[in-house]
Amino acid sequence: MLSRLWELIWADWIWFPEGHGWADFTDHDGKVYPKPKDLWATIPIALAFLVIRQIFERKVAIPLAYLLGVKEELRVFASPNPILESYFCRRSKHPTQIVMETLSKQTGRSVRQVQRWFRRRRNQDRPSKVKKFREASWRFTFYLFAFFAGLAVLIDKPWFYEMKMMWEGFPKMSLLPSQYWYYMMELGFYVSLLFSVASDIKRKDFKEQIVHHVATITLIGFSWLVNYIRAGTLIMLVHDASDYLMESAKMFNYAGWKRTCNCIFTIFAAVFIITRLVILPFWIVHTTWVYPLTVYRPFFGFYFFNGLLFVLILLHMFWAALILRMVVKFLFLMIMGDEA
């Protein structure tokens, strides 16, 4: 029963156009094709990234933080109080006014003292600027390296300039060593982000980030399985093109270099919108969604792949709105500051 279900799930007609299937990925005449077992390599690569990250943050990021002038904020810690601590950890970090009054009676403190205790206790859990800088500098380093690695992989490929070429010979397109390592590096990094999600800084868009990581891992993994590798490398390059700018803007923000941060963030916003809301949907997704229908009859794998791309585009639209709001805000502050 299970074997029958497994065969049905991975049937050729589901994942490939008519006349093609998994048998097309049999190595022959020195040509190598992607295999599902190849993806297991991403686990040790992800673990290696976690180790390298720890070394990088201690030996490079922390000294760089102090060199750029990142300073820790002085914090006043909340005094020990078992009743308030229990409520803070088990119930809520933001109690209502009625709860404040109840806790005030239980602890023998005034409502204002209870409010102050919760404010200080929340501040204790806030990550320090050095921790934020460490995380941003690690991601900046990877995204910068990945972007130029992606350029090196794609710069001499015809589908980098004529995207319809990504479908030439599909799915019988042999795997290049550069494509293998580019894929394993990118997928291993995103898997490492999922491994470290518990210890990384939880931002306001934490849930959206998790959705993005899961969608990205699924998209990269699936594109490997069915040999959408040419499209996959283009999509990864488009994402890396703006990510290192965002992380560098964060680094300068934590260091207090506001003007530098604002300039880089403005450039990041422009690159983000051009790459993710113009190039990705109107060039790459057009080539994965519209053009294939002129060559092949639609199949489930076609819809599944493009469905994941549309999830990413929706997330990009959400982030673009936040980014533009931030750009407008600090440009307004800059103009008002110059007038003053």
PDB file of C-alpha atoms in Angstrom, residues 37-294:
ATOM      1  CA  LYS A  37      20.354  11.775  -2.585  1.00  0.00           C
ATOM      2  CA  ASP A  38      22.541  14.795  -3.424  1.00  0.00           C
ATOM      3  CA  LEU A  39      20.389  16.944  -1.109  1.00  0.00           C
ATOM      4  CA  TRP A  40      21.619  15.039   1.957  1.00  0.00           C
ATOM      5  CA  ALA A  41      24.894  16.925   1.540  1.00  0.00           C
ATOM      6  CA  THR A  42      23.141  20.098   2.689  1.00  0.00           C
ATOM      7  CA  ILE A  43      22.866  18.786   6.274  1.00  0.00           C
ATOM      8  CA  PRO A  44      26.636  18.604   6.965  1.00  0.00           C
ATOM      9  CA  ILE A  45      27.066  21.840   5.003  1.00  0.00           C
ATOM     10  CA  ALA A  46      24.451  23.528   7.229  1.00  0.00           C
ATOM     11  CA  LEU A  47      26.207  22.235  10.362  1.00  0.00           C
ATOM     12  CA  ALA A  48      29.528  23.486   8.978  1.00  0.00           C
ATOM     13  CA  PHE A  49      27.951  26.919   8.456  1.00  0.00           C
ATOM     14  CA  LEU A  50      26.848  26.958  12.109  1.00  0.00           C
ATOM     15  CA  VAL A  51      30.408  26.219  13.263  1.00  0.00           C
ATOM     16  CA  ILE A  52      31.944  28.758  10.873  1.00  0.00           C
ATOM     17  CA  ARG A  53      29.397  31.329  12.026  1.00  0.00           C
ATOM     18  CA  GLN A  54      30.413  30.951  15.672  1.00  0.00           C
ATOM     19  CA  ILE A  55      34.084  31.384  14.782  1.00  0.00           C
ATOM     20  CA  PHE A  56      33.349  34.313  12.472  1.00  0.00           C
ATOM     21  CA  GLU A  57      31.214  36.165  15.012  1.00  0.00           C
ATOM     22  CA  ARG A  58      33.824  35.815  17.765  1.00  0.00           C
ATOM     23  CA  LYS A  59      36.986  36.429  15.755  1.00  0.00           C
ATOM     24  CA  VAL A  60      35.738  38.891  13.131  1.00  0.00           C
ATOM     25  CA  ALA A  61      32.318  40.376  13.922  1.00  0.00           C
ATOM     26  CA  ILE A  62      32.938  41.388  17.548  1.00  0.00           C
ATOM     27  CA  PRO A  63      36.280  43.151  16.869  1.00  0.00           C
ATOM     28  CA  LEU A  64      34.704  44.841  13.827  1.00  0.00           C
ATOM     29  CA  ALA A  65      31.757  45.983  15.954  1.00  0.00           C
ATOM     30  CA  TYR A  66      34.039  47.727  18.447  1.00  0.00           C
ATOM     31  CA  LEU A  67      36.148  49.148  15.603  1.00  0.00           C
ATOM     32  CA  LEU A  68      33.067  50.780  14.050  1.00  0.00           C
ATOM     33  CA  GLY A  69      31.945  52.105  17.412  1.00  0.00           C
ATOM     34  CA  VAL A  70      29.069  49.797  18.320  1.00  0.00           C
ATOM     35  CA  LYS A  71      28.273  50.551  21.959  1.00  0.00           C
ATOM     36  CA  GLU A  72      26.215  48.606  24.439  1.00  0.00           C
ATOM     37  CA  GLU A  73      23.346  50.419  26.084  1.00  0.00           C
ATOM     38  CA  LEU A  74      23.392  50.655  29.855  1.00  0.00           C
ATOM     39  CA  ARG A  75      20.426  48.752  31.215  1.00  0.00           C
ATOM     40  CA  VAL A  76      18.822  48.784  34.620  1.00  0.00           C
ATOM     41  CA  PHE A  77      17.822  45.230  35.540  1.00  0.00           C
ATOM     42  CA  ALA A  78      14.527  44.403  37.202  1.00  0.00           C
ATOM     43  CA  SER A  79      14.841  43.477  40.849  1.00  0.00           C
ATOM     44  CA  PRO A  80      14.150  39.791  41.675  1.00  0.00           C
ATOM     45  CA  ASN A  81      10.467  39.147  42.317  1.00  0.00           C
ATOM     46  CA  PRO A  82       9.107  35.578  42.069  1.00  0.00           C
ATOM     47  CA  ILE A  83       5.456  36.634  41.583  1.00  0.00           C
ATOM     48  CA  LEU A  84       6.146  39.113  38.780  1.00  0.00           C
ATOM     49  CA  GLU A  85       8.737  36.833  37.191  1.00  0.00           C
ATOM     50  CA  SER A  86       6.276  33.936  37.147  1.00  0.00           C
ATOM     51  CA  TYR A  87       3.626  36.050  35.443  1.00  0.00           C
ATOM     52  CA  PHE A  88       6.161  37.452  32.974  1.00  0.00           C
ATOM     53  CA  CYS A  89       7.434  34.028  31.921  1.00  0.00           C
ATOM     54  CA  ARG A  90       4.193  32.049  31.975  1.00  0.00           C
ATOM     55  CA  ARG A  91       1.422  34.489  31.140  1.00  0.00           C
ATOM     56  CA  SER A  92       2.330  37.730  29.395  1.00  0.00           C
ATOM     57  CA  LYS A  93       5.116  40.278  29.025  1.00  0.00           C
ATOM     58  CA  HIS A  94       2.518  43.031  28.602  1.00  0.00           C
ATOM     59  CA  PRO A  95      -0.087  42.704  31.369  1.00  0.00           C
ATOM     60  CA  THR A  96      -3.282  44.761  31.214  1.00  0.00           C
ATOM     61  CA  GLN A  97      -4.075  47.549  33.645  1.00  0.00           C
ATOM     62  CA  ILE A  98      -6.410  45.286  35.640  1.00  0.00           C
ATOM     63  CA  VAL A  99      -3.667  42.652  35.955  1.00  0.00           C
ATOM     64  CA  MET A 100      -1.215  45.368  36.988  1.00  0.00           C
ATOM     65  CA  GLU A 101      -3.499  46.346  39.858  1.00  0.00           C
ATOM     66  CA  THR A 102      -3.879  42.715  40.939  1.00  0.00           C
ATOM     67  CA  LEU A 103      -0.114  42.154  40.878  1.00  0.00           C
ATOM     68  CA  SER A 104       0.331  45.389  42.780  1.00  0.00           C
ATOM     69  CA  LYS A 105      -1.784  44.019  45.644  1.00  0.00           C
ATOM     70  CA  GLN A 106      -0.024  40.635  45.576  1.00  0.00           C
ATOM     71  CA  THR A 107       3.486  42.114  45.712  1.00  0.00           C
ATOM     72  CA  GLY A 108       2.849  45.123  47.934  1.00  0.00           C
ATOM     73  CA  ARG A 109       4.164  47.474  45.236  1.00  0.00           C
ATOM     74  CA  SER A 110       2.475  50.441  43.625  1.00  0.00           C
ATOM     75  CA  VAL A 111       1.030  50.078  40.131  1.00  0.00           C
ATOM     76  CA  ARG A 112       3.741  52.417  38.813  1.00  0.00           C
ATOM     77  CA  GLN A 113       6.453  50.234  40.371  1.00  0.00           C
ATOM     78  CA  VAL A 114       4.936  47.136  38.754  1.00  0.00           C
ATOM     79  CA  GLN A 115       4.816  48.902  35.382  1.00  0.00           C
ATOM     80  CA  ARG A 116       8.447  49.930  35.782  1.00  0.00           C
ATOM     81  CA  TRP A 117       9.428  46.355  36.715  1.00  0.00           C
ATOM     82  CA  PHE A 118       7.829  44.914  33.554  1.00  0.00           C
ATOM     83  CA  ARG A 119       9.448  47.592  31.380  1.00  0.00           C
ATOM     84  CA  ARG A 120      12.893  46.830  32.799  1.00  0.00           C
ATOM     85  CA  ARG A 121      12.295  43.073  32.570  1.00  0.00           C
ATOM     86  CA  ARG A 122      11.378  43.376  28.875  1.00  0.00           C
ATOM     87  CA  ASN A 123      14.516  45.425  28.281  1.00  0.00           C
ATOM     88  CA  GLN A 124      16.611  42.637  29.825  1.00  0.00           C
ATOM     89  CA  ASP A 125      15.489  40.253  27.084  1.00  0.00           C
ATOM     90  CA  ARG A 126      16.161  42.662  24.254  1.00  0.00           C
ATOM     91  CA  PRO A 127      19.211  41.577  22.245  1.00  0.00           C
ATOM     92  CA  SER A 128      22.234  43.817  22.580  1.00  0.00           C
ATOM     93  CA  LYS A 129      23.522  45.918  19.692  1.00  0.00           C
ATOM     94  CA  VAL A 130      26.654  43.795  19.522  1.00  0.00           C
ATOM     95  CA  LYS A 131      24.556  40.640  19.128  1.00  0.00           C
ATOM     96  CA  LYS A 132      22.522  42.315  16.385  1.00  0.00           C
ATOM     97  CA  PHE A 133      25.719  43.455  14.671  1.00  0.00           C
ATOM     98  CA  ARG A 134      27.214  39.964  14.869  1.00  0.00           C
ATOM     99  CA  GLU A 135      24.179  38.434  13.185  1.00  0.00           C
ATOM    100  CA  ALA A 136      23.984  41.135  10.489  1.00  0.00           C
ATOM    101  CA  SER A 137      27.712  40.924   9.697  1.00  0.00           C
ATOM    102  CA  TRP A 138      27.518  37.129   9.287  1.00  0.00           C
ATOM    103  CA  ARG A 139      24.604  37.384   6.885  1.00  0.00           C
ATOM    104  CA  PHE A 140      26.247  40.276   5.045  1.00  0.00           C
ATOM    105  CA  THR A 141      29.388  38.212   4.518  1.00  0.00           C
ATOM    106  CA  PHE A 142      27.471  35.206   3.198  1.00  0.00           C
ATOM    107  CA  TYR A 143      25.100  37.154   0.929  1.00  0.00           C
ATOM    108  CA  LEU A 144      27.965  39.176  -0.552  1.00  0.00           C
ATOM    109  CA  PHE A 145      29.973  36.020  -1.235  1.00  0.00           C
ATOM    110  CA  ALA A 146      26.909  34.194  -2.586  1.00  0.00           C
ATOM    111  CA  PHE A 147      26.014  37.063  -4.928  1.00  0.00           C
ATOM    112  CA  PHE A 148      29.430  37.145  -6.573  1.00  0.00           C
ATOM    113  CA  ALA A 149      29.594  33.337  -6.601  1.00  0.00           C
ATOM    114  CA  GLY A 150      26.254  33.333  -8.409  1.00  0.00           C
ATOM    115  CA  LEU A 151      27.528  35.879 -10.917  1.00  0.00           C
ATOM    116  CA  ALA A 152      30.586  33.723 -11.546  1.00  0.00           C
ATOM    117  CA  VAL A 153      28.339  30.693 -12.130  1.00  0.00           C
ATOM    118  CA  LEU A 154      25.964  32.500 -14.495  1.00  0.00           C
ATOM    119  CA  ILE A 155      27.965  35.188 -16.284  1.00  0.00           C
ATOM    120  CA  ASP A 156      28.980  32.932 -19.184  1.00  0.00           C
ATOM    121  CA  LYS A 157      25.684  31.048 -19.473  1.00  0.00           C
ATOM    122  CA  PRO A 158      23.351  31.868 -22.389  1.00  0.00           C
ATOM    123  CA  TRP A 159      20.212  31.696 -20.197  1.00  0.00           C
ATOM    124  CA  PHE A 160      21.597  34.575 -18.105  1.00  0.00           C
ATOM    125  CA  TYR A 161      21.024  36.831 -21.123  1.00  0.00           C
ATOM    126  CA  GLU A 162      18.195  34.989 -22.919  1.00  0.00           C
ATOM    127  CA  MET A 163      16.026  33.453 -20.215  1.00  0.00           C
ATOM    128  CA  LYS A 164      14.054  31.248 -22.590  1.00  0.00           C
ATOM    129  CA  MET A 165      17.261  29.236 -22.905  1.00  0.00           C
ATOM    130  CA  MET A 166      16.654  27.864 -19.406  1.00  0.00           C
ATOM    131  CA  TRP A 167      14.148  25.446 -20.983  1.00  0.00           C
ATOM    132  CA  GLU A 168      16.358  24.302 -23.860  1.00  0.00           C
ATOM    133  CA  GLY A 169      16.691  20.515 -23.626  1.00  0.00           C
ATOM    134  CA  PHE A 170      14.553  20.299 -20.481  1.00  0.00           C
ATOM    135  CA  PRO A 171      14.637  18.078 -18.501  1.00  0.00           C
ATOM    136  CA  LYS A 172      17.705  16.374 -19.999  1.00  0.00           C
ATOM    137  CA  MET A 173      20.117  19.123 -18.952  1.00  0.00           C
ATOM    138  CA  SER A 174      23.370  17.829 -17.489  1.00  0.00           C
ATOM    139  CA  LEU A 175      24.591  19.199 -14.172  1.00  0.00           C
ATOM    140  CA  LEU A 176      27.662  21.425 -14.051  1.00  0.00           C
ATOM    141  CA  PRO A 177      30.034  21.289 -11.022  1.00  0.00           C
ATOM    142  CA  SER A 178      29.588  25.042 -10.473  1.00  0.00           C
ATOM    143  CA  GLN A 179      25.799  24.606 -10.326  1.00  0.00           C
ATOM    144  CA  TYR A 180      26.163  21.769  -7.823  1.00  0.00           C
ATOM    145  CA  TRP A 181      28.241  23.795  -5.374  1.00  0.00           C
ATOM    146  CA  TYR A 182      26.154  26.939  -5.801  1.00  0.00           C
ATOM    147  CA  TYR A 183      23.015  24.974  -4.955  1.00  0.00           C
ATOM    148  CA  MET A 184      24.525  23.115  -2.012  1.00  0.00           C
ATOM    149  CA  MET A 185      25.950  26.340  -0.582  1.00  0.00           C
ATOM    150  CA  GLU A 186      22.671  28.260  -0.828  1.00  0.00           C
ATOM    151  CA  LEU A 187      20.478  25.418   0.422  1.00  0.00           C
ATOM    152  CA  GLY A 188      22.904  24.605   3.239  1.00  0.00           C
ATOM    153  CA  PHE A 189      22.861  28.236   4.380  1.00  0.00           C
ATOM    154  CA  TYR A 190      19.060  28.453   4.521  1.00  0.00           C
ATOM    155  CA  VAL A 191      18.891  25.141   6.382  1.00  0.00           C
ATOM    156  CA  SER A 192      21.403  26.552   8.891  1.00  0.00           C
ATOM    157  CA  LEU A 193      19.095  29.554   9.395  1.00  0.00           C
ATOM    158  CA  LEU A 194      16.285  27.171  10.345  1.00  0.00           C
ATOM    159  CA  PHE A 195      18.619  25.343  12.748  1.00  0.00           C
ATOM    160  CA  SER A 196      19.549  28.629  14.450  1.00  0.00           C
ATOM    161  CA  VAL A 197      16.068  30.175  14.488  1.00  0.00           C
ATOM    162  CA  ALA A 198      15.706  29.580  18.239  1.00  0.00           C
ATOM    163  CA  SER A 199      18.854  31.564  19.086  1.00  0.00           C
ATOM    164  CA  ASP A 200      18.624  34.256  16.388  1.00  0.00           C
ATOM    165  CA  ILE A 201      17.008  37.614  17.039  1.00  0.00           C
ATOM    166  CA  LYS A 202      13.225  37.471  16.660  1.00  0.00           C
ATOM    167  CA  ARG A 203      12.109  40.478  14.653  1.00  0.00           C
ATOM    168  CA  LYS A 204       8.655  41.884  13.984  1.00  0.00           C
ATOM    169  CA  ASP A 205       8.392  39.933  10.723  1.00  0.00           C
ATOM    170  CA  PHE A 206       9.525  36.674  12.388  1.00  0.00           C
ATOM    171  CA  LYS A 207       6.596  34.631  11.030  1.00  0.00           C
ATOM    172  CA  GLU A 208       7.061  35.991   7.525  1.00  0.00           C
ATOM    173  CA  GLN A 209      10.776  35.148   7.731  1.00  0.00           C
ATOM    174  CA  ILE A 210       9.982  31.552   8.683  1.00  0.00           C
ATOM    175  CA  VAL A 211       7.537  31.270   5.777  1.00  0.00           C
ATOM    176  CA  HIS A 212      10.190  32.737   3.488  1.00  0.00           C
ATOM    177  CA  HIS A 213      12.894  30.296   4.674  1.00  0.00           C
ATOM    178  CA  VAL A 214      10.599  27.279   4.322  1.00  0.00           C
ATOM    179  CA  ALA A 215       9.377  28.400   0.872  1.00  0.00           C
ATOM    180  CA  THR A 216      12.958  29.071  -0.237  1.00  0.00           C
ATOM    181  CA  ILE A 217      14.221  25.681   0.966  1.00  0.00           C
ATOM    182  CA  THR A 218      11.271  23.926  -0.674  1.00  0.00           C
ATOM    183  CA  LEU A 219      11.757  25.875  -3.905  1.00  0.00           C
ATOM    184  CA  ILE A 220      15.509  25.206  -4.075  1.00  0.00           C
ATOM    185  CA  GLY A 221      15.085  21.535  -3.150  1.00  0.00           C
ATOM    186  CA  PHE A 222      12.253  20.956  -5.596  1.00  0.00           C
ATOM    187  CA  SER A 223      14.022  22.752  -8.450  1.00  0.00           C
ATOM    188  CA  TRP A 224      16.987  20.443  -7.844  1.00  0.00           C
ATOM    189  CA  LEU A 225      14.850  17.297  -7.905  1.00  0.00           C
ATOM    190  CA  VAL A 226      13.159  18.053 -11.233  1.00  0.00           C
ATOM    191  CA  ASN A 227      16.151  19.815 -12.821  1.00  0.00           C
ATOM    192  CA  TYR A 228      14.816  23.370 -12.850  1.00  0.00           C
ATOM    193  CA  ILE A 229      18.387  24.287 -11.960  1.00  0.00           C
ATOM    194  CA  ARG A 230      18.861  26.988 -14.574  1.00  0.00           C
ATOM    195  CA  ALA A 231      15.790  28.827 -13.295  1.00  0.00           C
ATOM    196  CA  GLY A 232      16.848  28.142  -9.707  1.00  0.00           C
ATOM    197  CA  THR A 233      20.260  29.763 -10.089  1.00  0.00           C
ATOM    198  CA  LEU A 234      18.678  32.893 -11.590  1.00  0.00           C
ATOM    199  CA  ILE A 235      16.178  33.116  -8.726  1.00  0.00           C
ATOM    200  CA  MET A 236      18.900  32.724  -6.080  1.00  0.00           C
ATOM    201  CA  LEU A 237      21.035  35.419  -7.721  1.00  0.00           C
ATOM    202  CA  VAL A 238      18.111  37.859  -7.778  1.00  0.00           C
ATOM    203  CA  HIS A 239      17.569  37.333  -4.046  1.00  0.00           C
ATOM    204  CA  ASP A 240      21.235  37.711  -3.115  1.00  0.00           C
ATOM    205  CA  ALA A 241      21.534  40.940  -5.134  1.00  0.00           C
ATOM    206  CA  SER A 242      19.855  43.041  -2.431  1.00  0.00           C
ATOM    207  CA  ASP A 243      20.273  41.023   0.773  1.00  0.00           C
ATOM    208  CA  TYR A 244      23.888  42.022   1.428  1.00  0.00           C
ATOM    209  CA  LEU A 245      22.933  45.712   1.092  1.00  0.00           C
ATOM    210  CA  MET A 246      20.217  45.332   3.716  1.00  0.00           C
ATOM    211  CA  GLU A 247      22.578  43.614   6.162  1.00  0.00           C
ATOM    212  CA  SER A 248      25.291  46.243   5.655  1.00  0.00           C
ATOM    213  CA  ALA A 249      22.722  48.988   6.344  1.00  0.00           C
ATOM    214  CA  LYS A 250      21.865  47.229   9.603  1.00  0.00           C
ATOM    215  CA  MET A 251      25.543  47.071  10.557  1.00  0.00           C
ATOM    216  CA  PHE A 252      26.025  50.816  10.112  1.00  0.00           C
ATOM    217  CA  ASN A 253      22.756  51.497  11.941  1.00  0.00           C
ATOM    218  CA  TYR A 254      23.957  49.548  15.000  1.00  0.00           C
ATOM    219  CA  ALA A 255      27.250  51.455  14.821  1.00  0.00           C
ATOM    220  CA  GLY A 256      25.395  54.776  14.854  1.00  0.00           C
ATOM    221  CA  TRP A 257      26.463  55.809  11.338  1.00  0.00           C
ATOM    222  CA  LYS A 258      23.000  57.123  10.488  1.00  0.00           C
ATOM    223  CA  ARG A 259      23.764  58.924   7.218  1.00  0.00           C
ATOM    224  CA  THR A 260      25.739  55.986   5.854  1.00  0.00           C
ATOM    225  CA  CYS A 261      22.958  53.640   6.941  1.00  0.00           C
ATOM    226  CA  ASN A 262      20.282  55.764   5.263  1.00  0.00           C
ATOM    227  CA  CYS A 263      22.231  56.022   1.996  1.00  0.00           C
ATOM    228  CA  ILE A 264      22.846  52.271   1.822  1.00  0.00           C
ATOM    229  CA  PHE A 265      19.244  51.531   2.783  1.00  0.00           C
ATOM    230  CA  THR A 266      17.982  53.782  -0.017  1.00  0.00           C
ATOM    231  CA  ILE A 267      20.177  51.910  -2.511  1.00  0.00           C
ATOM    232  CA  PHE A 268      18.956  48.623  -1.032  1.00  0.00           C
ATOM    233  CA  ALA A 269      15.319  49.703  -1.459  1.00  0.00           C
ATOM    234  CA  ALA A 270      15.905  50.518  -5.124  1.00  0.00           C
ATOM    235  CA  VAL A 271      17.752  47.249  -5.808  1.00  0.00           C
ATOM    236  CA  PHE A 272      15.126  45.254  -3.870  1.00  0.00           C
ATOM    237  CA  ILE A 273      12.232  46.686  -5.880  1.00  0.00           C
ATOM    238  CA  ILE A 274      14.023  46.321  -9.231  1.00  0.00           C
ATOM    239  CA  THR A 275      15.186  42.736  -8.648  1.00  0.00           C
ATOM    240  CA  ARG A 276      12.259  41.274  -6.699  1.00  0.00           C
ATOM    241  CA  LEU A 277       9.273  43.208  -7.997  1.00  0.00           C
ATOM    242  CA  VAL A 278      10.398  43.772 -11.597  1.00  0.00           C
ATOM    243  CA  ILE A 279      13.045  41.263 -12.737  1.00  0.00           C
ATOM    244  CA  LEU A 280      11.687  38.303 -10.765  1.00  0.00           C
ATOM    245  CA  PRO A 281       7.973  38.504 -11.708  1.00  0.00           C
ATOM    246  CA  PHE A 282       8.170  40.089 -15.173  1.00  0.00           C
ATOM    247  CA  TRP A 283      11.227  38.317 -16.543  1.00  0.00           C
ATOM    248  CA  ILE A 284      12.018  35.172 -14.591  1.00  0.00           C
ATOM    249  CA  VAL A 285       8.492  34.130 -13.524  1.00  0.00           C
ATOM    250  CA  HIS A 286       7.183  35.107 -16.954  1.00  0.00           C
ATOM    251  CA  THR A 287       9.706  32.658 -18.394  1.00  0.00           C
ATOM    252  CA  THR A 288       8.722  29.908 -15.917  1.00  0.00           C
ATOM    253  CA  TRP A 289       4.955  30.521 -16.086  1.00  0.00           C
ATOM    254  CA  VAL A 290       4.025  31.827 -19.549  1.00  0.00           C
ATOM    255  CA  TYR A 291       6.726  30.634 -21.938  1.00  0.00           C
ATOM    256  CA  PRO A 292       6.661  26.885 -20.976  1.00  0.00           C
ATOM    257  CA  LEU A 293       2.990  26.697 -22.004  1.00  0.00           C
ATOM    258  CA  THR A 294       4.076  27.391 -25.572  1.00  0.00           C
TER     259      THR A 294
END
